[in-house]
């Protein structure tokens, strides 16, 4: 079993590279079995599984330049070509947390420049794609310093570092479907990084996801606060047991191509996530009236047409509509004519399953 020390480079020499530039893009992901509740050091309370998106992504460039001293890292952050001071505390926490695993960073100044392909006021969390893209850049630089690192180590370390920035970010690295958290059904699975699941039936390998932008404002309750409210939550233990079982079942459905089983389980997971929020103390609701209106219209549409389309939710009011590629025209017409009216400024984003991060240039 790999532990944290596996990710500490076993050399202390920093090769004499003065300047270096990297650029990577990484996508967002949407969980099917949800991670909600965590232990110290970003260890999940239960294993989760997500599929990787393709179009919603962050593109990040990092320019590394060697400093006079090597006491502590330093950095600047630019978002869409402008300095963004408000993001710096989060990045500072992240870099501090990963420093023991990336001691070479102490000798460099990092100029980090990022942009998202989705509108930043869309309510889509950019922390998963953002942390994943940054982690790719850092491990890519590590590979320049220490070329002997293997491809397997590279991807595991990217996922490991991304997790320390934002838990779900560790599922945005490699592969269409990714499990994070130790689980008996996935032999290589780990609490420390995400692993790709490759036994996926063709009906799911081209899955479509239209993200309906219901509420574009800042969330009233952050996911950090929400995770913490699972400590002392009256239903937490039962929920963690249920998530473990749901993961086993969902992996079977993904392998067999059982779309009706998939719909039932994925929708139940979404509503269970929000039930946990409503039964926390203090309790809170992130769904909006339009979230519920969309769900009800979707259920009517499914009953009438028998098209296998379903929804999932993340920790917010937006709705992800999931459907097979061969139903794309009908479902997208339904979204345009019936559901867009419930979205902020009629906004939605058509996305689909993707493969993870990639180097640019
Ligand atoms: O990665 P975080 O801490 O933002 O938590 C994500 C939590 C959910 O999106 C609600 C579920 C998940 O598994 O992604």
CSV table of C-alpha atoms and ligand atoms in Angstrom, one decimal:
chain,number,residue,atom,x,y,z
A,1,UNK,CA,0.0,0.0,0.0
A,2,UNK,CA,1.4,3.4,-1.0
A,3,UNK,CA,1.6,6.0,1.8
A,4,UNK,CA,2.4,9.7,1.9
A,5,UNK,CA,6.2,9.2,2.0
A,6,UNK,CA,6.0,7.6,-1.4
A,7,UNK,CA,5.5,11.1,-2.8
A,8,UNK,CA,8.6,12.7,-1.1
A,9,UNK,CA,11.4,12.8,-3.6
A,10,UNK,CA,14.3,10.6,-2.3
A,11,UNK,CA,16.9,13.2,-3.3
A,12,UNK,CA,17.7,16.5,-1.8
A,13,UNK,CA,19.7,18.0,-4.6
A,14,UNK,CA,18.0,20.5,-6.8
A,15,UNK,CA,19.4,20.5,-10.3
A,16,UNK,CA,20.6,23.8,-11.6
A,17,UNK,CA,17.7,24.9,-13.8
A,18,UNK,CA,17.3,28.6,-13.8
A,19,UNK,CA,14.0,29.2,-15.6
A,20,UNK,CA,11.4,26.8,-17.0
A,21,UNK,CA,7.8,27.2,-18.2
A,22,UNK,CA,5.0,24.6,-18.2
A,23,UNK,CA,1.4,24.8,-19.4
A,24,UNK,CA,-1.4,22.2,-18.8
A,25,UNK,CA,-5.1,22.0,-19.0
A,26,UNK,CA,-7.3,20.0,-16.6
A,27,UNK,CA,-11.1,19.4,-16.7
A,28,UNK,CA,-13.7,19.5,-14.0
A,29,UNK,CA,-15.5,16.3,-13.0
A,30,UNK,CA,-18.9,15.3,-11.7
A,31,UNK,CA,-19.4,12.7,-9.0
A,32,UNK,CA,-21.9,9.9,-9.5
A,33,UNK,CA,-21.3,8.4,-6.0
A,34,UNK,CA,-20.6,11.5,-3.9
A,35,UNK,CA,-17.8,12.3,-1.5
A,36,UNK,CA,-19.3,14.2,1.4
A,37,UNK,CA,-17.5,14.1,4.7
A,38,UNK,CA,-13.7,14.0,5.3
A,39,UNK,CA,-11.1,13.2,7.8
A,40,UNK,CA,-7.8,15.2,8.4
A,41,UNK,CA,-5.4,15.7,5.6
A,42,UNK,CA,-8.1,15.5,2.9
A,43,UNK,CA,-8.8,11.8,3.5
A,44,UNK,CA,-12.4,11.0,2.3
A,45,UNK,CA,-14.9,9.5,4.7
A,46,UNK,CA,-16.1,7.3,1.9
A,47,UNK,CA,-14.9,6.3,-1.6
A,48,UNK,CA,-16.5,8.1,-4.5
A,49,UNK,CA,-16.6,7.8,-8.3
A,50,UNK,CA,-16.9,10.5,-11.0
A,51,UNK,CA,-16.7,10.9,-14.7
A,52,UNK,CA,-14.4,13.4,-16.2
A,53,UNK,CA,-15.7,16.3,-18.2
A,54,UNK,CA,-14.2,17.5,-21.4
A,55,UNK,CA,-15.1,21.2,-22.1
A,56,UNK,CA,-15.3,22.7,-18.6
A,57,UNK,CA,-11.6,23.1,-17.9
A,58,UNK,CA,-8.8,25.3,-16.5
A,59,UNK,CA,-5.7,26.2,-18.5
A,60,UNK,CA,-2.7,27.1,-16.3
A,61,UNK,CA,0.8,28.2,-17.1
A,62,UNK,CA,3.6,28.3,-14.5
A,63,UNK,CA,6.9,30.1,-15.1
A,64,UNK,CA,9.5,28.8,-12.6
A,65,UNK,CA,12.5,31.0,-11.9
A,66,UNK,CA,15.3,30.2,-9.5
A,67,UNK,CA,15.7,32.5,-6.5
A,68,UNK,CA,18.8,33.7,-4.6
A,69,UNK,CA,17.8,31.8,-1.5
A,70,UNK,CA,15.9,28.5,-1.0
A,71,UNK,CA,14.1,29.1,2.3
A,72,UNK,CA,10.5,29.4,1.1
A,73,UNK,CA,8.5,29.3,-2.1
A,74,UNK,CA,7.1,32.6,-3.5
A,75,UNK,CA,4.5,33.1,-6.2
A,76,UNK,CA,2.3,35.6,-8.2
A,77,UNK,CA,-1.1,34.7,-9.4
A,78,UNK,CA,-2.8,36.0,-12.6
A,79,UNK,CA,-6.4,35.1,-13.6
A,80,UNK,CA,-7.3,35.9,-17.1
A,81,UNK,CA,-4.2,38.1,-17.5
A,82,UNK,CA,-4.9,40.2,-14.4
A,83,UNK,CA,-3.3,39.8,-10.9
A,84,UNK,CA,-5.8,38.2,-8.6
A,85,UNK,CA,-4.9,38.9,-5.0
A,86,UNK,CA,-8.1,37.3,-3.6
A,87,UNK,CA,-7.1,33.8,-4.8
A,88,UNK,CA,-3.7,34.0,-3.2
A,89,UNK,CA,-4.5,32.8,0.4
A,90,UNK,CA,-6.0,29.6,-1.0
A,91,UNK,CA,-3.0,29.1,-3.3
A,92,UNK,CA,-0.6,29.9,-0.4
A,93,UNK,CA,-2.3,27.2,1.7
A,94,UNK,CA,-2.1,24.7,-1.1
A,95,UNK,CA,1.6,25.4,-1.8
A,96,UNK,CA,2.4,25.2,2.0
A,97,UNK,CA,0.6,21.9,2.2
A,98,UNK,CA,2.4,20.3,-0.8
A,99,UNK,CA,5.9,21.7,0.1
A,100,UNK,CA,7.0,18.6,2.0
A,101,UNK,CA,6.3,16.6,-1.1
A,102,UNK,CA,7.9,19.2,-3.5
A,103,UNK,CA,10.9,20.5,-1.5
A,104,UNK,CA,12.4,21.9,-4.8
A,105,UNK,CA,9.7,24.5,-4.9
A,106,UNK,CA,11.5,26.4,-2.1
A,107,UNK,CA,14.2,27.4,-4.5
A,108,UNK,CA,11.8,28.9,-7.1
A,109,UNK,CA,9.5,31.8,-7.7
A,110,UNK,CA,6.3,30.7,-9.5
A,111,UNK,CA,4.4,32.9,-11.8
A,112,UNK,CA,1.0,31.2,-12.1
A,113,UNK,CA,-1.4,32.3,-14.8
A,114,UNK,CA,-4.8,30.7,-15.2
A,115,UNK,CA,-8.0,30.9,-17.1
A,116,UNK,CA,-11.2,28.8,-17.3
A,117,UNK,CA,-13.2,27.8,-20.4
A,118,UNK,CA,-16.4,28.3,-18.5
A,119,UNK,CA,-17.7,31.7,-17.3
A,120,UNK,CA,-16.3,32.4,-13.8
A,121,UNK,CA,-19.7,33.6,-12.6
A,122,UNK,CA,-21.3,30.3,-13.7
A,123,UNK,CA,-21.5,28.8,-10.3
A,124,UNK,CA,-19.3,25.9,-11.6
A,125,UNK,CA,-16.7,25.2,-9.0
A,126,UNK,CA,-13.3,25.8,-10.6
A,127,UNK,CA,-11.4,24.4,-7.7
A,128,UNK,CA,-11.3,20.8,-9.1
A,129,UNK,CA,-10.0,21.9,-12.6
A,130,UNK,CA,-7.9,24.7,-11.1
A,131,UNK,CA,-6.0,22.6,-8.6
A,132,UNK,CA,-5.6,19.7,-11.0
A,133,UNK,CA,-4.1,22.0,-13.7
A,134,UNK,CA,-1.7,23.5,-11.2
A,135,UNK,CA,-0.7,20.1,-9.9
A,136,UNK,CA,0.0,19.0,-13.5
A,137,UNK,CA,2.4,21.9,-13.9
A,138,UNK,CA,4.3,21.3,-10.7
A,139,UNK,CA,4.8,17.6,-11.3
A,140,UNK,CA,5.7,18.3,-14.9
A,141,UNK,CA,8.5,20.6,-13.6
A,142,UNK,CA,9.5,17.8,-11.1
A,143,UNK,CA,9.9,15.5,-14.1
A,144,UNK,CA,12.3,18.0,-15.7
A,145,UNK,CA,14.3,18.1,-12.4
A,146,UNK,CA,14.2,14.3,-11.9
A,147,UNK,CA,13.6,12.7,-15.3
A,148,UNK,CA,13.7,9.2,-13.8
A,149,UNK,CA,10.2,9.4,-12.5
A,150,UNK,CA,7.8,6.9,-14.2
A,151,UNK,CA,4.6,7.7,-16.0
A,152,UNK,CA,2.6,5.9,-13.3
A,153,UNK,CA,4.3,7.9,-10.5
A,154,UNK,CA,3.7,11.1,-12.5
A,155,UNK,CA,-0.1,10.7,-12.7
A,156,UNK,CA,-0.4,9.4,-9.1
A,157,UNK,CA,1.6,12.3,-7.8
A,158,UNK,CA,-0.5,14.9,-9.8
A,159,UNK,CA,-3.6,13.4,-8.3
A,160,UNK,CA,-2.1,13.2,-4.8
A,161,UNK,CA,-1.1,16.9,-4.9
A,162,UNK,CA,-4.4,18.0,-6.5
A,163,UNK,CA,-6.2,16.2,-3.6
A,164,UNK,CA,-4.4,18.4,-1.1
A,165,UNK,CA,-5.8,21.5,-2.9
A,166,UNK,CA,-9.4,20.3,-3.2
A,167,UNK,CA,-10.5,16.7,-2.6
A,168,UNK,CA,-12.5,16.1,-5.7
A,169,UNK,CA,-9.7,17.6,-7.9
A,170,UNK,CA,-7.8,14.3,-7.6
A,171,UNK,CA,-10.5,12.8,-9.9
A,172,UNK,CA,-9.7,15.2,-12.7
A,173,UNK,CA,-6.3,13.8,-13.8
A,174,UNK,CA,-6.6,10.8,-16.0
A,175,UNK,CA,-9.3,8.6,-17.4
A,176,UNK,CA,-13.0,8.8,-18.2
A,177,UNK,CA,-14.2,7.3,-14.9
A,178,UNK,CA,-12.2,7.7,-11.7
A,179,UNK,CA,-12.5,6.2,-8.2
A,180,UNK,CA,-11.0,8.0,-5.2
A,181,UNK,CA,-10.9,6.3,-1.8
A,182,UNK,CA,-10.0,2.8,-0.7
A,183,UNK,CA,-12.7,0.4,-1.9
A,184,UNK,CA,-12.9,-3.4,-2.0
A,185,UNK,CA,-14.2,-3.5,-5.6
A,186,UNK,CA,-11.2,-1.6,-6.9
A,187,UNK,CA,-7.9,-3.3,-6.0
A,188,UNK,CA,-5.6,-0.3,-6.7
A,189,UNK,CA,-7.8,2.3,-5.1
A,190,UNK,CA,-6.4,4.7,-2.5
A,191,UNK,CA,-7.4,7.4,-0.1
A,192,UNK,CA,-4.4,9.4,-1.4
A,193,UNK,CA,-5.2,9.7,-5.2
A,194,UNK,CA,-7.7,8.8,-7.8
A,195,UNK,CA,-7.5,5.7,-10.0
A,196,UNK,CA,-9.0,5.1,-13.4
A,197,UNK,CA,-11.7,2.5,-13.9
A,198,UNK,CA,-11.4,1.1,-17.4
A,199,UNK,CA,-14.2,-1.5,-17.6
A,200,UNK,CA,-16.9,0.8,-18.9
A,201,UNK,CA,-19.7,-0.3,-21.3
A,202,UNK,CA,-19.8,1.7,-24.6
A,203,UNK,CA,-23.1,3.2,-23.7
A,204,UNK,CA,-21.3,5.2,-21.0
A,205,UNK,CA,-18.1,6.0,-22.7
A,206,UNK,CA,-19.7,8.8,-24.7
A,207,UNK,CA,-22.1,10.0,-22.0
A,208,UNK,CA,-23.3,13.6,-22.5
A,209,UNK,CA,-23.7,16.2,-19.7
A,210,UNK,CA,-25.5,19.5,-20.1
A,211,UNK,CA,-24.9,21.7,-17.1
A,212,UNK,CA,-27.9,23.9,-16.4
A,213,UNK,CA,-26.8,27.1,-14.7
A,214,UNK,CA,-29.5,27.8,-12.2
A,215,UNK,CA,-27.7,29.9,-9.7
A,216,UNK,CA,-24.5,31.7,-10.6
A,217,UNK,CA,-23.8,33.4,-7.3
A,218,UNK,CA,-21.4,32.5,-4.5
A,219,UNK,CA,-22.6,29.5,-2.6
A,220,UNK,CA,-24.0,30.3,0.9
A,221,UNK,CA,-22.2,27.3,2.4
A,222,UNK,CA,-18.8,26.2,1.2
A,223,UNK,CA,-18.1,22.5,0.6
A,224,UNK,CA,-15.4,22.7,3.4
A,225,UNK,CA,-18.1,23.7,5.9
A,226,UNK,CA,-20.5,21.1,4.4
A,227,UNK,CA,-17.9,18.3,4.8
A,228,UNK,CA,-17.2,19.3,8.4
A,229,UNK,CA,-20.9,19.1,9.2
A,230,UNK,CA,-20.8,15.4,8.5
A,231,UNK,CA,-18.8,15.1,11.8
A,232,UNK,CA,-21.5,14.4,14.4
A,233,UNK,CA,-24.2,14.2,11.7
A,234,UNK,CA,-26.9,11.8,13.0
A,235,UNK,CA,-27.0,9.8,9.7
A,236,UNK,CA,-23.3,10.0,8.7
A,237,UNK,CA,-22.4,6.4,9.5
A,238,UNK,CA,-25.3,5.0,7.6
A,239,UNK,CA,-24.5,7.3,4.7
A,240,UNK,CA,-20.9,6.1,4.5
A,241,UNK,CA,-22.0,2.5,4.5
A,242,UNK,CA,-24.6,3.3,1.7
A,243,UNK,CA,-21.9,5.1,-0.4
A,244,UNK,CA,-19.6,2.1,-0.2
A,245,UNK,CA,-22.4,-0.2,-1.3
A,246,UNK,CA,-23.5,2.2,-4.0
A,247,UNK,CA,-20.0,2.3,-5.4
A,248,UNK,CA,-19.9,-1.5,-5.8
A,249,UNK,CA,-23.3,-1.5,-7.5
A,250,UNK,CA,-22.6,1.5,-9.8
A,251,UNK,CA,-19.3,-0.1,-11.0
A,252,UNK,CA,-21.3,-3.2,-12.0
A,253,UNK,CA,-23.8,-1.1,-13.9
A,254,UNK,CA,-21.1,0.8,-15.7
A,255,UNK,CA,-19.5,-2.5,-16.7
A,256,UNK,CA,-22.8,-4.1,-17.8
A,257,UNK,CA,-24.3,-1.0,-19.5
A,258,UNK,CA,-27.3,-1.1,-17.1
A,259,UNK,CA,-28.6,2.3,-17.8
A,260,UNK,CA,-31.8,2.0,-15.8
A,261,UNK,CA,-29.9,0.9,-12.8
A,262,UNK,CA,-27.5,3.8,-13.4
A,263,UNK,CA,-30.3,6.4,-13.5
A,264,UNK,CA,-31.8,5.1,-10.3
A,265,UNK,CA,-28.6,5.1,-8.4
A,266,UNK,CA,-27.2,8.4,-9.7
A,267,UNK,CA,-30.4,10.4,-8.9
A,268,UNK,CA,-30.6,8.8,-5.5
A,269,UNK,CA,-27.0,9.8,-4.8
A,270,UNK,CA,-27.7,13.4,-5.8
A,271,UNK,CA,-30.7,13.7,-3.6
A,272,UNK,CA,-29.0,11.9,-0.7
A,273,UNK,CA,-26.1,14.5,-0.9
A,274,UNK,CA,-28.7,17.3,-0.5
A,275,UNK,CA,-30.6,15.4,2.2
A,276,UNK,CA,-27.3,15.3,4.2
A,277,UNK,CA,-27.2,19.1,4.0
A,278,UNK,CA,-30.8,19.5,5.0
A,279,UNK,CA,-30.3,17.2,8.1
A,280,UNK,CA,-27.0,18.8,9.2
A,281,UNK,CA,-26.9,21.0,12.2
A,282,UNK,CA,-26.9,23.8,11.3
A,283,UNK,CA,-29.1,22.7,8.3
A,284,UNK,CA,-29.0,24.4,4.9
A,285,UNK,CA,-30.5,24.1,1.4
A,286,UNK,CA,-28.5,24.7,-1.7
A,287,UNK,CA,-31.2,23.7,-4.2
A,288,UNK,CA,-33.3,26.6,-5.6
A,289,UNK,CA,-37.0,26.4,-6.7
A,290,UNK,CA,-35.7,26.2,-10.3
A,291,UNK,CA,-33.5,23.1,-9.4
A,292,UNK,CA,-36.7,21.3,-8.3
A,293,UNK,CA,-38.7,22.6,-11.3
A,294,UNK,CA,-36.1,21.2,-13.6
A,295,UNK,CA,-36.0,17.8,-11.9
A,296,UNK,CA,-39.8,17.5,-12.1
A,297,UNK,CA,-39.9,18.4,-15.8
A,298,UNK,CA,-37.1,15.9,-16.5
A,299,UNK,CA,-39.0,13.1,-14.7
A,300,UNK,CA,-42.1,13.9,-16.8
A,301,UNK,CA,-40.1,14.0,-20.0
A,302,UNK,CA,-38.5,10.6,-19.1
A,303,UNK,CA,-41.9,9.0,-18.4
A,304,UNK,CA,-43.4,10.3,-21.6
A,305,UNK,CA,-40.5,9.6,-24.0
A,306,UNK,CA,-38.8,6.6,-22.2
A,307,UNK,CA,-35.5,8.2,-23.1
A,308,UNK,CA,-32.8,7.2,-20.5
A,309,UNK,CA,-31.9,10.7,-19.2
A,310,UNK,CA,-31.3,11.6,-15.6
A,311,UNK,CA,-29.8,14.3,-13.4
A,312,UNK,CA,-27.2,14.7,-10.8
A,313,UNK,CA,-26.3,17.7,-8.6
A,314,UNK,CA,-23.1,18.9,-7.0
A,315,UNK,CA,-22.9,21.1,-3.9
A,316,UNK,CA,-25.0,23.8,-5.4
A,317,UNK,CA,-28.2,24.6,-7.3
A,318,UNK,CA,-27.0,23.8,-10.8
A,319,UNK,CA,-28.3,20.6,-12.5
A,320,UNK,CA,-26.3,18.2,-14.6
A,321,UNK,CA,-28.4,16.4,-17.2
A,322,UNK,CA,-26.9,13.1,-18.2
A,323,UNK,CA,-27.8,11.2,-21.4
A,324,UNK,CA,-26.4,8.8,-24.0
A,325,UNK,CA,-24.9,10.3,-27.1
A,326,UNK,CA,-27.5,8.7,-29.4
A,327,UNK,CA,-30.3,10.7,-27.7
A,328,UNK,CA,-28.4,14.0,-28.0
A,329,UNK,CA,-30.6,15.8,-30.5
A,330,UNK,CA,-33.9,15.0,-28.7
A,331,UNK,CA,-32.6,15.8,-25.2
A,332,UNK,CA,-30.8,19.0,-26.3
A,333,UNK,CA,-34.0,20.2,-28.0
A,334,UNK,CA,-36.0,19.5,-24.8
A,335,UNK,CA,-33.4,21.4,-22.7
A,336,UNK,CA,-33.5,24.4,-25.1
A,337,UNK,CA,-37.3,24.5,-25.2
A,338,UNK,CA,-38.3,23.4,-21.7
A,339,UNK,CA,-35.4,23.7,-19.2
A,340,UNK,CA,-33.4,26.7,-20.3
A,341,UNK,CA,-36.2,29.0,-19.0
A,342,UNK,CA,-35.3,27.9,-15.5
A,343,UNK,CA,-31.6,28.8,-15.9
A,344,UNK,CA,-30.0,32.1,-15.0
A,345,UNK,CA,-30.1,34.1,-18.3
A,346,UNK,CA,-31.1,30.9,-20.1
A,347,UNK,CA,-27.5,29.7,-19.7
A,348,UNK,CA,-26.4,26.1,-20.0
A,349,UNK,CA,-23.2,24.4,-21.1
A,350,UNK,CA,-23.1,21.3,-23.3
A,351,UNK,CA,-20.3,19.0,-22.1
A,352,UNK,CA,-19.5,15.3,-22.3
A,353,UNK,CA,-17.2,12.7,-20.9
A,354,UNK,CA,-13.5,13.4,-21.4
A,355,UNK,CA,-10.1,11.9,-20.7
A,356,UNK,CA,-8.4,14.1,-18.2
A,357,UNK,CA,-5.6,16.7,-18.3
A,358,UNK,CA,-3.2,17.4,-21.1
A,359,UNK,CA,0.0,19.3,-21.8
A,360,UNK,CA,-0.4,22.3,-24.0
A,361,UNK,CA,2.2,23.2,-26.6
B,1,LIG,O1,-13.7,18.7,-3.5
B,1,LIG,P1,-14.6,19.4,-2.6
B,1,LIG,O2,-14.1,19.6,-1.2
B,1,LIG,O3,-15.1,20.7,-3.2
B,1,LIG,O4,-16.0,18.6,-2.4
B,1,LIG,C1,-16.8,18.2,-3.5
B,1,LIG,C2,-18.1,17.6,-3.0
B,1,LIG,C3,-19.1,17.2,-4.0
B,1,LIG,O5,-18.9,17.9,-5.2
B,1,LIG,C4,-20.5,17.6,-3.5
B,1,LIG,C5,-19.1,15.7,-4.2
B,1,LIG,C6,-18.0,15.1,-5.0
B,1,LIG,O6,-17.7,13.9,-4.8
B,1,LIG,O7,-17.4,15.8,-5.9
